[in-house]
């Protein structure tokens, strides 16, 4: 009997060999255990819910580029005044898609030259080869666009042997029309300010300087076949 | 390393890097592709100019419609104009998702505000009663 009493006072079932009605020994701790279990369950549910929440937010945030920064970049152009809330979202995604496109094309060039490191001249080549990237024509200085295969002639265009976008121009080399903008047929360089009253970046301004006699082939190449976007009216 | 002369805002390098590297590992799953530092800068700069390009185009379209605020429609039209029409579909999907998420948020927020106001009112009433009780008591 005494041992029974002792057993009862301890919170956990005693290890003594004296058998006792387990109900008596366990009754005080039972609700406590049960509570602990409940708590644990609740905690587990809480955390799995939190994780789900976080994952969902991440799915959406995978357009990643910070909207505020994008808005600032847009606003660097004084012509741009008010922007709806949706616009930066679209721009973020568009930017991402654009980077992906540029990456793929640059990668192609690196592969062609049997390299496993993407270099600036890969990007330059991608820009030169791709019509719709003509607006980037001056991001990368000309000397980057050297063809590693060592083929001469039209820089970039013949690298892969495919005469991509260069329609037969009257003067394929030399004697450019001058920095009048038509050789580099982007409205951006339209002196009457078709699209860009104020070039938002240095890149645009330097376009004027690069249309020198030396750059004949490059410049004319850069205009691609789509010289004219002036019809944006 | 030369810095761009203007204090132009730039896109966060880490994010640009991640986008590029993820795509590269897709293109070349068998081996690791690296990106030269200068190349990364070129990516960032190109993306920034792209934003300007698209933005200016969309802005023009907006102004033509005699509106002040550039909206989603303007951006879609601009994409077509600069021959990036393949972007239109995925952008549309992205926008729809964004709207869905934000619709939920707005409702919750207004609910929270109403609840807060109710609670505050209750609190103020109780406080007032307490004070009155003290004064009269």
mmCIF file with all atom_site columns, N, CA and C in Angstrom, chain B residues 76 88-98:
data_model
loop_
_atom_site.group_PDB
_atom_site.id
_atom_site.type_symbol
_atom_site.label_atom_id
_atom_site.label_alt_id
_atom_site.label_comp_id
_atom_site.label_asym_id
_atom_site.label_entity_id
_atom_site.label_seq_id
_atom_site.pdbx_PDB_ins_code
_atom_site.Cartn_x
_atom_site.Cartn_y
_atom_site.Cartn_z
_atom_site.occupancy
_atom_site.B_iso_or_equiv
_atom_site.pdbx_formal_charge
_atom_site.auth_seq_id
_atom_site.auth_comp_id
_atom_site.auth_asym_id
_atom_site.auth_atom_id
_atom_site.pdbx_PDB_model_num
ATOM 1  N N  . UNK B 1 76 ? 0.548  46.700 -73.851 1.00 0.00 ? 76 UNK B N  1
ATOM 2  C CA . UNK B 1 76 ? 0.360  45.603 -74.798 1.00 0.00 ? 76 UNK B CA 1
ATOM 3  C C  . UNK B 1 76 ? 0.499  46.078 -76.232 1.00 0.00 ? 76 UNK B C  1
ATOM 4  N N  . UNK B 1 88 ? 3.190  39.212 -75.320 1.00 0.00 ? 88 UNK B N  1
ATOM 5  C CA . UNK B 1 88 ? 1.859  39.650 -74.909 1.00 0.00 ? 88 UNK B CA 1
ATOM 6  C C  . UNK B 1 88 ? 1.137  38.588 -74.088 1.00 0.00 ? 88 UNK B C  1
ATOM 7  N N  . UNK B 1 89 ? 1.188  37.355 -74.577 1.00 0.00 ? 89 UNK B N  1
ATOM 8  C CA . UNK B 1 89 ? 0.451  36.306 -73.866 1.00 0.00 ? 89 UNK B CA 1
ATOM 9  C C  . UNK B 1 89 ? 0.948  36.076 -72.439 1.00 0.00 ? 89 UNK B C  1
ATOM 10 N N  . UNK B 1 90 ? 2.239  35.796 -72.266 1.00 0.00 ? 90 UNK B N  1
ATOM 11 C CA . UNK B 1 90 ? 2.701  35.575 -70.896 1.00 0.00 ? 90 UNK B CA 1
ATOM 12 C C  . UNK B 1 90 ? 2.495  36.776 -69.989 1.00 0.00 ? 90 UNK B C  1
ATOM 13 N N  . UNK B 1 91 ? 2.572  37.974 -70.564 1.00 0.00 ? 91 UNK B N  1
ATOM 14 C CA . UNK B 1 91 ? 2.333  39.158 -69.762 1.00 0.00 ? 91 UNK B CA 1
ATOM 15 C C  . UNK B 1 91 ? 0.882  39.226 -69.318 1.00 0.00 ? 91 UNK B C  1
ATOM 16 N N  . UNK B 1 92 ? -0.012 38.842 -70.215 1.00 0.00 ? 92 UNK B N  1
ATOM 17 C CA . UNK B 1 92 ? -1.423 38.830 -69.874 1.00 0.00 ? 92 UNK B CA 1
ATOM 18 C C  . UNK B 1 92 ? -1.688 37.903 -68.707 1.00 0.00 ? 92 UNK B C  1
ATOM 19 N N  . UNK B 1 93 ? -1.048 36.737 -68.756 1.00 0.00 ? 93 UNK B N  1
ATOM 20 C CA . UNK B 1 93 ? -1.228 35.772 -67.671 1.00 0.00 ? 93 UNK B CA 1
ATOM 21 C C  . UNK B 1 93 ? -0.704 36.334 -66.358 1.00 0.00 ? 93 UNK B C  1
ATOM 22 N N  . UNK B 1 94 ? 0.467  36.946 -66.435 1.00 0.00 ? 94 UNK B N  1
ATOM 23 C CA . UNK B 1 94 ? 1.075  37.535 -65.239 1.00 0.00 ? 94 UNK B CA 1
ATOM 24 C C  . UNK B 1 94 ? 0.175  38.589 -64.629 1.00 0.00 ? 94 UNK B C  1
ATOM 25 N N  . UNK B 1 95 ? -0.417 39.393 -65.509 1.00 0.00 ? 95 UNK B N  1
ATOM 26 C CA . UNK B 1 95 ? -1.278 40.466 -65.032 1.00 0.00 ? 95 UNK B CA 1
ATOM 27 C C  . UNK B 1 95 ? -2.513 39.904 -64.352 1.00 0.00 ? 95 UNK B C  1
ATOM 28 N N  . UNK B 1 96 ? -3.099 38.872 -64.969 1.00 0.00 ? 96 UNK B N  1
ATOM 29 C CA . UNK B 1 96 ? -4.298 38.269 -64.399 1.00 0.00 ? 96 UNK B CA 1
ATOM 30 C C  . UNK B 1 96 ? -4.014 37.750 -62.994 1.00 0.00 ? 96 UNK B C  1
ATOM 31 N N  . UNK B 1 97 ? -2.861 37.101 -62.842 1.00 0.00 ? 97 UNK B N  1
ATOM 32 C CA . UNK B 1 97 ? -2.469 36.592 -61.529 1.00 0.00 ? 97 UNK B CA 1
ATOM 33 C C  . UNK B 1 97 ? -2.351 37.721 -60.525 1.00 0.00 ? 97 UNK B C  1
ATOM 34 N N  . UNK B 1 98 ? -1.700 38.775 -60.965 1.00 0.00 ? 98 UNK B N  1
ATOM 35 C CA . UNK B 1 98 ? -1.489 39.926 -60.089 1.00 0.00 ? 98 UNK B CA 1
ATOM 36 C C  . UNK B 1 98 ? -2.820 40.505 -59.637 1.00 0.00 ? 98 UNK B C  1
#
